[in-house]
mmCIF file of C-alpha atoms and ligand atoms in Angstrom:
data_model
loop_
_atom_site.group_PDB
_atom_site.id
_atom_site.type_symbol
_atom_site.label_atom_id
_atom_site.label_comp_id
_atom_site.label_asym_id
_atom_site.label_seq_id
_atom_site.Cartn_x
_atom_site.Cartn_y
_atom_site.Cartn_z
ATOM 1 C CA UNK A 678 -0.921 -15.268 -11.975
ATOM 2 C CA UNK A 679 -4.510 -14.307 -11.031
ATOM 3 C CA UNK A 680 -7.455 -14.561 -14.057
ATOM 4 C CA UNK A 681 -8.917 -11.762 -12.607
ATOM 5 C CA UNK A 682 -10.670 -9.288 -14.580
ATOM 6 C CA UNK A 683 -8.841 -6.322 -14.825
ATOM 7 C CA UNK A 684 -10.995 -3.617 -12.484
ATOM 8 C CA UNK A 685 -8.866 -0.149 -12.210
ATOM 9 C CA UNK A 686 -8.885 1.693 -9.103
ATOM 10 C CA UNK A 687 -9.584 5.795 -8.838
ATOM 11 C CA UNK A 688 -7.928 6.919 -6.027
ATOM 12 C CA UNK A 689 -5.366 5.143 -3.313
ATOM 13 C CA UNK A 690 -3.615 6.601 -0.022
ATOM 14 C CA UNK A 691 -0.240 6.091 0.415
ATOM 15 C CA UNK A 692 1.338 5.901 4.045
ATOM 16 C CA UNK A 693 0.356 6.529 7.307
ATOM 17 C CA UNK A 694 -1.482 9.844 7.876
ATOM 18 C CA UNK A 695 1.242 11.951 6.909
ATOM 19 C CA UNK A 696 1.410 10.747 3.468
ATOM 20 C CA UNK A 697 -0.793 12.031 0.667
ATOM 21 C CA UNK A 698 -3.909 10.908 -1.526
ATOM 22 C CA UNK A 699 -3.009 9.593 -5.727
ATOM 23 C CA UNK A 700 -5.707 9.943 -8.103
ATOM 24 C CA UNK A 701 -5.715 8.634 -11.235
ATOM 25 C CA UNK A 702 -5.601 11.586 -13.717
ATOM 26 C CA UNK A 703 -9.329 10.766 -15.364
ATOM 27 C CA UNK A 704 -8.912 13.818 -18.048
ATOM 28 C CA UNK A 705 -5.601 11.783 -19.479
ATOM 29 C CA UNK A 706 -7.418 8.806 -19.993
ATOM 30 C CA UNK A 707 -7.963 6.510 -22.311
ATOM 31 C CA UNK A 708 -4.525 7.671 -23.759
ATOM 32 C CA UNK A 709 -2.363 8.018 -20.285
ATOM 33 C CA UNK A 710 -2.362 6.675 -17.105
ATOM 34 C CA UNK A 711 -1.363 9.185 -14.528
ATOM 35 C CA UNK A 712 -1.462 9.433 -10.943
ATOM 36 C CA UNK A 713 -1.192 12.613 -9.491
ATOM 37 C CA UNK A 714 0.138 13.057 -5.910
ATOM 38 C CA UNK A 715 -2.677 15.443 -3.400
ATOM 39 C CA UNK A 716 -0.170 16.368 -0.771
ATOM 40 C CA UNK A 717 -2.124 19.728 -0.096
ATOM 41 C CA UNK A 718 -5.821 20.439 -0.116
ATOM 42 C CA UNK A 719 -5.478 22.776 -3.165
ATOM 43 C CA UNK A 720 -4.783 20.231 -4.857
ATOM 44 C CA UNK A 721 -7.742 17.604 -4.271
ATOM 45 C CA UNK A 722 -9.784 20.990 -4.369
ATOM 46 C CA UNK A 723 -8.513 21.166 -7.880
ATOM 47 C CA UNK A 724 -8.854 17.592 -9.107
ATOM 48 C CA UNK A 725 -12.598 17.371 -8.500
ATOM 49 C CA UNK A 726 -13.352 20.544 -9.471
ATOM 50 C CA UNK A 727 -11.093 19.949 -13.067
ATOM 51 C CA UNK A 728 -12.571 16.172 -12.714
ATOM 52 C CA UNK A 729 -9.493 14.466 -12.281
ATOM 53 C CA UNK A 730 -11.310 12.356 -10.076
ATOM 54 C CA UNK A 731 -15.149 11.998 -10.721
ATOM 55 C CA UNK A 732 -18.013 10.071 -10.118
ATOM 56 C CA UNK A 733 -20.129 10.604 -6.595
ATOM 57 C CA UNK A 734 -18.672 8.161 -4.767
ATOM 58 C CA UNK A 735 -15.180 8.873 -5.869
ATOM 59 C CA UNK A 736 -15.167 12.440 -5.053
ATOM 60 C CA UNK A 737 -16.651 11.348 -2.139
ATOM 61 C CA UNK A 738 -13.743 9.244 -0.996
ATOM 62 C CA UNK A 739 -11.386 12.047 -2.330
ATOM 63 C CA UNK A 740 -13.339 14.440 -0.162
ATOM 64 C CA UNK A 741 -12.909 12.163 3.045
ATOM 65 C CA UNK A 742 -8.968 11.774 2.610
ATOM 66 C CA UNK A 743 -8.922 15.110 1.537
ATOM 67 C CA UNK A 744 -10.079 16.003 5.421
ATOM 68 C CA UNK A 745 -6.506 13.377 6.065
ATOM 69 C CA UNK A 746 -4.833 15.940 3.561
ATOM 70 C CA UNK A 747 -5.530 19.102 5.506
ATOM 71 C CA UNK A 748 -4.580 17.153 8.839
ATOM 72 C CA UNK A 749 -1.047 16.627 7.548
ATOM 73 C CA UNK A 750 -0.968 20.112 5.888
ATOM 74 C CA UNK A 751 -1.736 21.179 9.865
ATOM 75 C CA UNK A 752 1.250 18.702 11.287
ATOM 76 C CA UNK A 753 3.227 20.136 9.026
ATOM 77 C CA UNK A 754 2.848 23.279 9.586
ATOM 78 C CA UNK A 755 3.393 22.678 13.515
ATOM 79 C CA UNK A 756 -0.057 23.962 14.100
ATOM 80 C CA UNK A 757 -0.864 22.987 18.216
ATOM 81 C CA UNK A 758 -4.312 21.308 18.902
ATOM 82 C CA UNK A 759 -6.542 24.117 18.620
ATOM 83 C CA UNK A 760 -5.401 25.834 15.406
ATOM 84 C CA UNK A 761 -4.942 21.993 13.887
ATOM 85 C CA UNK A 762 -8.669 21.287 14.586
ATOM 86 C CA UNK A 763 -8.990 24.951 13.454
ATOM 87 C CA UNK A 764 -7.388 24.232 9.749
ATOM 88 C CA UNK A 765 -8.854 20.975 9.020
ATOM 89 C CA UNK A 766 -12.751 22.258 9.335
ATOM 90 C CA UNK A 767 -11.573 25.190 7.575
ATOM 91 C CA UNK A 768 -10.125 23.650 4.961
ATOM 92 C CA UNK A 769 -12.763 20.641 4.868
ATOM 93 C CA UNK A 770 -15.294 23.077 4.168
ATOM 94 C CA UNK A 771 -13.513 23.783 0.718
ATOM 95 C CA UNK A 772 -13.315 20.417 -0.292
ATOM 96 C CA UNK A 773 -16.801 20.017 0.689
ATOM 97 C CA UNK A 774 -17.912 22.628 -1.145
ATOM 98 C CA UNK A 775 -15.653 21.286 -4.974
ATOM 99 C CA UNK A 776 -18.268 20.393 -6.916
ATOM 100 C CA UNK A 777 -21.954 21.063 -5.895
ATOM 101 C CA UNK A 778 -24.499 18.266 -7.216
ATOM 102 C CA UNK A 779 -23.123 14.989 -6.173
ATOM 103 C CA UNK A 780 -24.080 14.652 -2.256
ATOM 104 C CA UNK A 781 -21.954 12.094 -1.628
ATOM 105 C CA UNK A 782 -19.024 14.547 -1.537
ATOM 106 C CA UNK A 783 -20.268 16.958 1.549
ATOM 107 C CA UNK A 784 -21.903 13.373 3.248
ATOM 108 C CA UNK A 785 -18.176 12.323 3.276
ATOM 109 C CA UNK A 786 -16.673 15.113 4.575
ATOM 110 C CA UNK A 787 -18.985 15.598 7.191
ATOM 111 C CA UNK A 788 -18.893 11.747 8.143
ATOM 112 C CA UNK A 789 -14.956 11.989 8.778
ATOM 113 C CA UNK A 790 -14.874 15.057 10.600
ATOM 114 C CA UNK A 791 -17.584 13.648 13.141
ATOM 115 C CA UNK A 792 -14.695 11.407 14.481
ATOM 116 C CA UNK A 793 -12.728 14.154 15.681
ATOM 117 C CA UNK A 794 -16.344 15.457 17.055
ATOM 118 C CA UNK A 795 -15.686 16.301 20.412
ATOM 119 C CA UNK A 796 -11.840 14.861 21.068
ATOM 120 C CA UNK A 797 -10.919 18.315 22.161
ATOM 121 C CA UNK A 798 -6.780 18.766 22.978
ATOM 122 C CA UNK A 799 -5.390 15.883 20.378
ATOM 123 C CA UNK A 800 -2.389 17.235 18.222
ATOM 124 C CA UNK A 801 -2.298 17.392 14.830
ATOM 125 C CA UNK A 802 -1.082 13.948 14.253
ATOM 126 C CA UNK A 803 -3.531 12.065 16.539
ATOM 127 C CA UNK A 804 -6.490 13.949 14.661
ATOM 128 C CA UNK A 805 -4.445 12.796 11.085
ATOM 129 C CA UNK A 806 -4.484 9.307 12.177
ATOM 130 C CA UNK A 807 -8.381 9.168 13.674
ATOM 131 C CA UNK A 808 -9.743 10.888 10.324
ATOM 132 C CA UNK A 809 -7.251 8.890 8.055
ATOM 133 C CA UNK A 810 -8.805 5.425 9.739
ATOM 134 C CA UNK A 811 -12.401 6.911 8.920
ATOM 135 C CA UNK A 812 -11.938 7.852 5.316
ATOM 136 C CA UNK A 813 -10.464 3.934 4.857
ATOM 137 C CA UNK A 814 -13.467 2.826 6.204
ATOM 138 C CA UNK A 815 -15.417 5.152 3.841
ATOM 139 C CA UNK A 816 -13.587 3.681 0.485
ATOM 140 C CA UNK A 817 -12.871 0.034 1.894
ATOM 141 C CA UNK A 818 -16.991 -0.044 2.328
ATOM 142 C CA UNK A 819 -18.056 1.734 -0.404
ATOM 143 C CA UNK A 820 -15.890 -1.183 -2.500
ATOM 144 C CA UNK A 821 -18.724 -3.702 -0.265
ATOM 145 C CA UNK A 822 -21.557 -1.787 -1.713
ATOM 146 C CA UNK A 823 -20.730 -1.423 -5.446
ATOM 147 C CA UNK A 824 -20.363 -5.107 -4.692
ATOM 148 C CA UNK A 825 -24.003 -5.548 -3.084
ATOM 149 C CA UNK A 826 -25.380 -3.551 -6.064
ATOM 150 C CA UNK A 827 -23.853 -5.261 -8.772
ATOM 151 C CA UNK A 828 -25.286 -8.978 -7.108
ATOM 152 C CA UNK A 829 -28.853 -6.768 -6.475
ATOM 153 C CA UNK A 830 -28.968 -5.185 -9.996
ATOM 154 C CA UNK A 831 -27.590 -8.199 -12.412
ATOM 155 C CA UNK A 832 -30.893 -10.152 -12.021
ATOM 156 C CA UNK A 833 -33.018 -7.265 -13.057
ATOM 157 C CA UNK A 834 -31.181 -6.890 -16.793
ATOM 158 C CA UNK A 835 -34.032 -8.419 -19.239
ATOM 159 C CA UNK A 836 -32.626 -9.983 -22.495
ATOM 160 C CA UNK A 837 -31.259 -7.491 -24.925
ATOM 161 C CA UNK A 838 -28.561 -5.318 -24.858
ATOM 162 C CA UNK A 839 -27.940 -2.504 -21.893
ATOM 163 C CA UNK A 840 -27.163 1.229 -22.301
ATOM 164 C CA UNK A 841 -25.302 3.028 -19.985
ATOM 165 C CA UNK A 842 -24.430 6.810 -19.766
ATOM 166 C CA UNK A 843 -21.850 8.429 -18.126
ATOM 167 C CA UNK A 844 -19.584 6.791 -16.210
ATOM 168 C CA UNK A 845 -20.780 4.847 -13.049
ATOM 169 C CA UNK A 846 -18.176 2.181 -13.266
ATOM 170 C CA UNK A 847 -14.839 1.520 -10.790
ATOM 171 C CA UNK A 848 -13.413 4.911 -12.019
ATOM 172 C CA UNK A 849 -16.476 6.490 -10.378
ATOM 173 C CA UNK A 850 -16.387 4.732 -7.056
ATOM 174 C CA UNK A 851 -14.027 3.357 -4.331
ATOM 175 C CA UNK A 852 -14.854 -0.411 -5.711
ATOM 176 C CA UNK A 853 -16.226 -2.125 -8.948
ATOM 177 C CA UNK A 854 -19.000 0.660 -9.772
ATOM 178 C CA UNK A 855 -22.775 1.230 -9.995
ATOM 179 C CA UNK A 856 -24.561 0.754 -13.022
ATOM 180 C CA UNK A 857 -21.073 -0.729 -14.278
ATOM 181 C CA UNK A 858 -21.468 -3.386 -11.582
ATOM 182 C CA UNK A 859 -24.724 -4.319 -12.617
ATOM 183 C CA UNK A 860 -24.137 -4.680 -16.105
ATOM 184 C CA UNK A 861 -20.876 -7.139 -15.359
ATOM 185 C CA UNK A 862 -22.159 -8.754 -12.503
ATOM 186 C CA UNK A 863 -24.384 -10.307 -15.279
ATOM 187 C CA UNK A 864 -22.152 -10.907 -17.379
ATOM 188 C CA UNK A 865 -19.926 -12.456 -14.896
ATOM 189 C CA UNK A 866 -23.028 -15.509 -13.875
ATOM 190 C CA UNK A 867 -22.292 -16.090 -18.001
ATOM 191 C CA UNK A 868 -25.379 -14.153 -19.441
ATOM 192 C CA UNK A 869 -24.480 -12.331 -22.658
ATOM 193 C CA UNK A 870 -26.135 -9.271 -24.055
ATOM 194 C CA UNK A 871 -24.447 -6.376 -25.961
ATOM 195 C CA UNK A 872 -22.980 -3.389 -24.243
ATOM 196 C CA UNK A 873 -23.624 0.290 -25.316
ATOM 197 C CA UNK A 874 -21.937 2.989 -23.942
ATOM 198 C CA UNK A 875 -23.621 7.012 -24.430
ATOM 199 C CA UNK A 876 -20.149 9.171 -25.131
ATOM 200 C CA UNK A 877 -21.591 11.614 -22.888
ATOM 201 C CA UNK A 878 -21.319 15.195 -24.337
ATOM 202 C CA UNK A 879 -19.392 17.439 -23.654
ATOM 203 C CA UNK A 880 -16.654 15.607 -21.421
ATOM 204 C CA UNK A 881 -17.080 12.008 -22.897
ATOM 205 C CA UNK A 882 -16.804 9.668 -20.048
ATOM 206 C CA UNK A 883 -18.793 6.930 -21.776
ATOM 207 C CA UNK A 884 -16.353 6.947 -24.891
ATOM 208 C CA UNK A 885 -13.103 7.651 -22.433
ATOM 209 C CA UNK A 886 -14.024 5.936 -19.482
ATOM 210 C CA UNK A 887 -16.810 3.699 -19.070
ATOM 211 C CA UNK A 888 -15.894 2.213 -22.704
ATOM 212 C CA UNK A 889 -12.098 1.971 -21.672
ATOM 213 C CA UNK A 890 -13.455 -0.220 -18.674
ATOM 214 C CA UNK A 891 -15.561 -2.304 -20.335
ATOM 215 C CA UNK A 892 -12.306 -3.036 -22.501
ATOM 216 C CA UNK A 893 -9.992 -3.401 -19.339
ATOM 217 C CA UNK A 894 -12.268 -6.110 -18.483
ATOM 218 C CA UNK A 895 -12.883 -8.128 -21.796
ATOM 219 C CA UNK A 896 -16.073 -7.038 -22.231
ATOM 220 C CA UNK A 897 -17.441 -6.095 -26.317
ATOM 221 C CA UNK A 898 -18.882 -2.837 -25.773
ATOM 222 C CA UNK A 899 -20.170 -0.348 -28.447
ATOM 223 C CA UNK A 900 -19.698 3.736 -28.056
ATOM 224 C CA UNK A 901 -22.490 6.046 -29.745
ATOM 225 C CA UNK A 902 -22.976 9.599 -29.912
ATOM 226 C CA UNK A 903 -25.692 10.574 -27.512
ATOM 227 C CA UNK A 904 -27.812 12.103 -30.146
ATOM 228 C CA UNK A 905 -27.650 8.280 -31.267
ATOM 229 C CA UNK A 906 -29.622 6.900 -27.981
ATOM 230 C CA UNK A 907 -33.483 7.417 -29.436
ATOM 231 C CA UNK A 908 -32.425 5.770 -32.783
ATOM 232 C CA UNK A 909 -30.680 2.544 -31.327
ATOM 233 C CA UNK A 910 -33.515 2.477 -29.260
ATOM 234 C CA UNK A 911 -36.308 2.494 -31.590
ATOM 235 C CA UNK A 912 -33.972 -0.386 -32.995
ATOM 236 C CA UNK A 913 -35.008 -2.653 -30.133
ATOM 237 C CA UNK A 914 -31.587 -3.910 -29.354
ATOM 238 C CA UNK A 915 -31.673 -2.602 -26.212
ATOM 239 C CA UNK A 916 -33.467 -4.017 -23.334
ATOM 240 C CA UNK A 917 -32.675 -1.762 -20.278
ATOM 241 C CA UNK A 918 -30.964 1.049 -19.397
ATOM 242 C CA UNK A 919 -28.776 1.726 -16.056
ATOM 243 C CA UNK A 920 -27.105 4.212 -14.930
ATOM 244 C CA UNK A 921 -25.772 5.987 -11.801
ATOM 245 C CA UNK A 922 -27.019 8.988 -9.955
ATOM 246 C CA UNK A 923 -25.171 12.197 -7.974
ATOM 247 C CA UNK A 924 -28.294 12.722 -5.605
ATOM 248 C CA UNK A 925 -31.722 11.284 -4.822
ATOM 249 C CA UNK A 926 -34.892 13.100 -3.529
ATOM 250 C CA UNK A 927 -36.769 11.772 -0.839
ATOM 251 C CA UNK A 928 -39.619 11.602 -4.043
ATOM 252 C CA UNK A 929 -36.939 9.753 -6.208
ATOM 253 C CA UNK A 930 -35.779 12.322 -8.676
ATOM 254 C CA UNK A 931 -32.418 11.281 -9.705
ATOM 255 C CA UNK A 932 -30.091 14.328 -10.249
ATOM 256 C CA UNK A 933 -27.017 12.513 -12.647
ATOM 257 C CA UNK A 934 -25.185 13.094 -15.877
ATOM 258 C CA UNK A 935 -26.503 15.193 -18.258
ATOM 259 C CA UNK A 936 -28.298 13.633 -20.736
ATOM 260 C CA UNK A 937 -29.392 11.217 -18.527
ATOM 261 C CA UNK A 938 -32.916 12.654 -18.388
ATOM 262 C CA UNK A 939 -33.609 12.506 -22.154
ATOM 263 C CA UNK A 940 -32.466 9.016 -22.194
ATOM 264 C CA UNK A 941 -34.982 8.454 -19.511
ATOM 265 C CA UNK A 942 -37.773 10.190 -22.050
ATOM 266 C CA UNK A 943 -36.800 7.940 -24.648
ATOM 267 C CA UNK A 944 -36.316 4.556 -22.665
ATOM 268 C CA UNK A 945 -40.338 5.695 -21.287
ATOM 269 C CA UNK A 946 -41.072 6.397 -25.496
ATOM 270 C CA UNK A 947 -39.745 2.628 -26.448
ATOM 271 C CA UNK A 948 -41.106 0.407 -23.367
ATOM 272 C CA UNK A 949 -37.340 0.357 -22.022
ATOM 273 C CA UNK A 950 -37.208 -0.290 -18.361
ATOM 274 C CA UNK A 951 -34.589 2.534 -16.847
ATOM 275 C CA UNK A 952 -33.084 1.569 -13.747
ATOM 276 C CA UNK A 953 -30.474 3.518 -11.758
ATOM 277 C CA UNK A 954 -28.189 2.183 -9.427
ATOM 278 C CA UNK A 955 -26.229 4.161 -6.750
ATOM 279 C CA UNK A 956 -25.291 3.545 -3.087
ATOM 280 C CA UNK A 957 -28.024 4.727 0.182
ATOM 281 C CA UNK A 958 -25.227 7.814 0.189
ATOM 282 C CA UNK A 959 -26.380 9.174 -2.861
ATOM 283 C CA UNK A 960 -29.709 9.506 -1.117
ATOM 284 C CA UNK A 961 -30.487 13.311 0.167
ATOM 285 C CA UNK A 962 -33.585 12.692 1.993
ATOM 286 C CA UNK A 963 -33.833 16.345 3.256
ATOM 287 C CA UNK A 964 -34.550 17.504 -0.131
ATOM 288 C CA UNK A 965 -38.346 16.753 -1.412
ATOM 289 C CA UNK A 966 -37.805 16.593 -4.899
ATOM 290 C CA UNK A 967 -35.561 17.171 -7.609
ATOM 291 C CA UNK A 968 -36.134 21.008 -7.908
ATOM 292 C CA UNK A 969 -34.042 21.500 -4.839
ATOM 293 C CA UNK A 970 -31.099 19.885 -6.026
ATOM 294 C CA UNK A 971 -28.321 22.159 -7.007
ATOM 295 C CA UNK A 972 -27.449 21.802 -10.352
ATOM 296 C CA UNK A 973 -23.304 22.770 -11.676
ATOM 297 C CA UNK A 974 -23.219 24.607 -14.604
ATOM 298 C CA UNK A 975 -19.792 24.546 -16.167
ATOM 299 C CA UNK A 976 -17.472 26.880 -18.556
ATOM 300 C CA UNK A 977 -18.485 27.382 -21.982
ATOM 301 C CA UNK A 978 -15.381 26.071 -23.151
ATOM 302 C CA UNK A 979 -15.972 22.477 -22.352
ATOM 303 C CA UNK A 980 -19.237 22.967 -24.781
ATOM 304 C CA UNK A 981 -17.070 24.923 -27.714
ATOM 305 C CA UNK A 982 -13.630 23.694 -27.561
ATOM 306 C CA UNK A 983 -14.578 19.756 -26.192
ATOM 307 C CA UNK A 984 -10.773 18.157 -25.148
ATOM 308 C CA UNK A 985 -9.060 21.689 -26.541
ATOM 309 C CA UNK A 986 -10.568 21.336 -30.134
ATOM 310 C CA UNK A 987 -12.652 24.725 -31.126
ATOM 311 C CA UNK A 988 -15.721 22.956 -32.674
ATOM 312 C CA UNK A 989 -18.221 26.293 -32.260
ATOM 313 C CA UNK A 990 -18.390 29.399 -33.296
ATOM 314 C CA UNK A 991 -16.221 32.178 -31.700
ATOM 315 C CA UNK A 992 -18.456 34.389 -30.391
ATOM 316 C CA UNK A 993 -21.214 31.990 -29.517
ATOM 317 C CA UNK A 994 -22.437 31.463 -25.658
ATOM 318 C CA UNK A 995 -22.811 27.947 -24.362
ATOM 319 C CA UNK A 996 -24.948 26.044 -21.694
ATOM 320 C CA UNK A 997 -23.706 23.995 -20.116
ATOM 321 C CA UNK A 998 -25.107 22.191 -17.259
ATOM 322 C CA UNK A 999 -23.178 18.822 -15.852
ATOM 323 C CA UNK A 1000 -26.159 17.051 -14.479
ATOM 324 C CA UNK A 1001 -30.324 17.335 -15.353
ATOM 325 C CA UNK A 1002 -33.189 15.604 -12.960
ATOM 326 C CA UNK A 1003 -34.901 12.574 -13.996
ATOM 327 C CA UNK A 1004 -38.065 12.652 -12.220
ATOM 328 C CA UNK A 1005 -38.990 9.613 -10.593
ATOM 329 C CA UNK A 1006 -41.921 8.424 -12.204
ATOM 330 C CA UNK A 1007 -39.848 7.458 -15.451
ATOM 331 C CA UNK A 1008 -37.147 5.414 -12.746
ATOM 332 C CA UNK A 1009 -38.108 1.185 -13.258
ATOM 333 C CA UNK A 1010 -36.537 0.950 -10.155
ATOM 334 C CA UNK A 1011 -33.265 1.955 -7.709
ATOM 335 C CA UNK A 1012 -30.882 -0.440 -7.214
ATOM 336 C CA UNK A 1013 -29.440 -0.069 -3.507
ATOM 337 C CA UNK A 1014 -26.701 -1.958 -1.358
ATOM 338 C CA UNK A 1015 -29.900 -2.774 0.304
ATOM 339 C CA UNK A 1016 -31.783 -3.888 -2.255
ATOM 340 C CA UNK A 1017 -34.214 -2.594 -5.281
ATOM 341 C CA UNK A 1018 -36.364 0.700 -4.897
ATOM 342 C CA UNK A 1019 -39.024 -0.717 -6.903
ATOM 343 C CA UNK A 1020 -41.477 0.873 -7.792
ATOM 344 C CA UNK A 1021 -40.171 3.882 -7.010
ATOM 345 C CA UNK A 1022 -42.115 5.871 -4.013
ATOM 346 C CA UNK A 1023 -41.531 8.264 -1.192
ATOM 347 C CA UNK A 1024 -42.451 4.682 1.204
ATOM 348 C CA UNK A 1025 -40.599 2.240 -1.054
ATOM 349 C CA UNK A 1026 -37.626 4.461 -0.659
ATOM 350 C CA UNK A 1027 -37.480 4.784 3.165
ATOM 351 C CA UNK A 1028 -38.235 1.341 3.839
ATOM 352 C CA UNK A 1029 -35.163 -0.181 1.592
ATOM 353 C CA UNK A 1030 -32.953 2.485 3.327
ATOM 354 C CA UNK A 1031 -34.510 1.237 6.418
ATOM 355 C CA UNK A 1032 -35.161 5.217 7.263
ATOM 356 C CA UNK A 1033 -38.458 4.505 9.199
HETATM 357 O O1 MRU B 1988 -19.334 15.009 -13.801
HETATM 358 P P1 MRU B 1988 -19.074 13.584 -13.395
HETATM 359 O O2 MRU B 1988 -18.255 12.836 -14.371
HETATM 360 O O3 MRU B 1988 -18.547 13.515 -11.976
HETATM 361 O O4 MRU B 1988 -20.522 12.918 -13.380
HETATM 362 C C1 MRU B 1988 -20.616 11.578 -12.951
HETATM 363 C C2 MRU B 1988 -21.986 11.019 -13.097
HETATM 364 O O5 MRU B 1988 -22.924 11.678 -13.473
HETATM 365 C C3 MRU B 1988 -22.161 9.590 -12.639
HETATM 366 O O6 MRU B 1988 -23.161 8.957 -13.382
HETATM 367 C C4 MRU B 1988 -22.577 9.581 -11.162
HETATM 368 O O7 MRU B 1988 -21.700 10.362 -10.397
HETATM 369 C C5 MRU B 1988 -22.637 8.207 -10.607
HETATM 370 S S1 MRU B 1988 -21.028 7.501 -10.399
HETATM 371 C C6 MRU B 1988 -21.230 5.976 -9.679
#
């Protein structure tokens, strides 16, 4: 029996390219673990948009075997080559198009349907099994990269304990995580610090998920309330924070979690080095700075009645936004598959992503 650490996976195909995409149901965990079966594109449409599956990279991944998804839906439906080719940018356009912020999701969609680019005349099978080998290259590399980051980011942690937000752990990506890697490719070369996990108002995936991961894998790690952040803080028990991103400027503004950009305030206010750690497709280049980034706004409900409990006022409106900018003159630094974005400048960033 293997003494692995126990790392949970997000999302797995099954079969050739007629068979279907399983996610693991993220709003039933900690309590249940569920895998739901995408055999149609209505449903991977609706489990990233209900965040069933979450996390850029993730929905990324989902995106590019959703593309797979609408192949078979065309096979099925004994659609000949043009109408196939028809269907699956038709329907790749609404998986594309799930959830706005996190680029990753459109950059994989876009990358698998370039392999059909061209390859006019193929039925609905061949174009199934050429997308299908794409969007396995997409998830078995993204697994390399969390990899990468964790072994670039570990040796930047300075003593003291780390706080994460969000999730940015396996659950969020195709391999061991972002900022998750990081903080247990550390602890993995035998350094120990403590752990502190943000619960991450109003959908909790530092108390569900990242906490749940850092218990899958043996690894102490401490929940707080977010309001909680600027006190522990101030407490100096905490010697960095990491975290993951949904979508980089070309200026560095990190568009992730919300919350994250307070946390970023307060890690500036206490002399806490904030790094974030995401993959070079989390990068939008084309987009200056962070005020172009589109920014999801979600129901109400998830603000007043968080996991089905009313906890505000009937009658009361909510804001809810899913992600805020961090601009990047509070980022220490960017941990890359490539290497650290440090410091953090229009130059620094092109010449670790090697973009001239
Ligand atoms: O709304 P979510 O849960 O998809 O938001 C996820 C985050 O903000 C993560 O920090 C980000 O996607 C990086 S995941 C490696």
């Amino acid at each position: 029996m293997s003494n692995a650490p126990a790392v949970p996976i997000a999302l797995r195909w099954q079969g050739d390219a007629s068979g279907h995409l399983e996610i693991l149901d993220q709003t039933l965990l900690p309590t249940r673990l569920t895998w739901l079966a995408c055999r149609d594109v209505d449903t991977v449409v609706e489990a990233i948009r209900s965040l069933r599956v979450r996390g850029a990279p993730a929905i990324g991944i989902a995106g590019a075997y959703g593309v797979v998804v609408a192949a078979a839906e065309a096979t099925r439906h004994g659609l000949g080559p043009e109408a196939a080719r028809a269907h699956v940018l038709a329907r790749a356009e609404q998986v594309a198009s799930a959830r706005p912020t996190a680029v990753n999701l459109r950059w994989a969609v876009e990358r698998t349907l370039a392999v059909i680019d061209g390859k006019v005349g193929c039925d609905a099978s061949a174009i199934g099994s050429t997308l299908l080998a794409e969007a396995q290259t997409i998830h078995d590399e993204d697994r390399r990269l969390c990899d990468a980051i964790g072994r670039h980011g570990a040796p930047l942690l300075p003593p003291g304990g780390v706080l994460t937000h969000c999730n940015a752990g396996a659950l969020a990506t195709g391999g061991a995580g972002t900022a998750v890697a990081v903080i247990t490719t550390a602890w993995d070369s035998g350094r120990r610090f403590e752990v502190f996990a943000d619960e991450t108002r109003p959908l909790f995936q530092g108390a569900r998920l990242t906490a749940w991961e850092f218990v899958q894998r043996g690894i102490p790690v401490t929940v707080l309330v977010d309001a909680a952040a600027g006190h522990l803080l101030a407490s100096g028990r905490v010697g960095s924070c990491v975290v993951g991103a949904d979508r980089i400027t070309a200026c560095g503004d990190v568009a992730n979690k919300i919350g994250t950009y307070g946390l970023a305030v307060l890690a500036a206010a206490h002399g806490v080095p904030f790094y974030v750690a995401a993959p070079s497709s989390t990068f939008d280049l084309s987009l200056d700075d962070g005020a172009a980034i589109p920014i999801e706004e979600r129901s109400a409900d998830e603000v007043l009645r968080p996991l089905g409990t009313t906890v505000g006022a009937p009658g009361a409106a909510a804001f809810n936004p899913a992600f805020d900018v961090t601009p990047a003159r509070l980022v220490r630094g960017i941990v890359t598959e490539h290497g650290v974005i440090q410091p953090v400048t229009r130059q620094a960033i092109r010449d670790v992503l090697g973009a001239g």
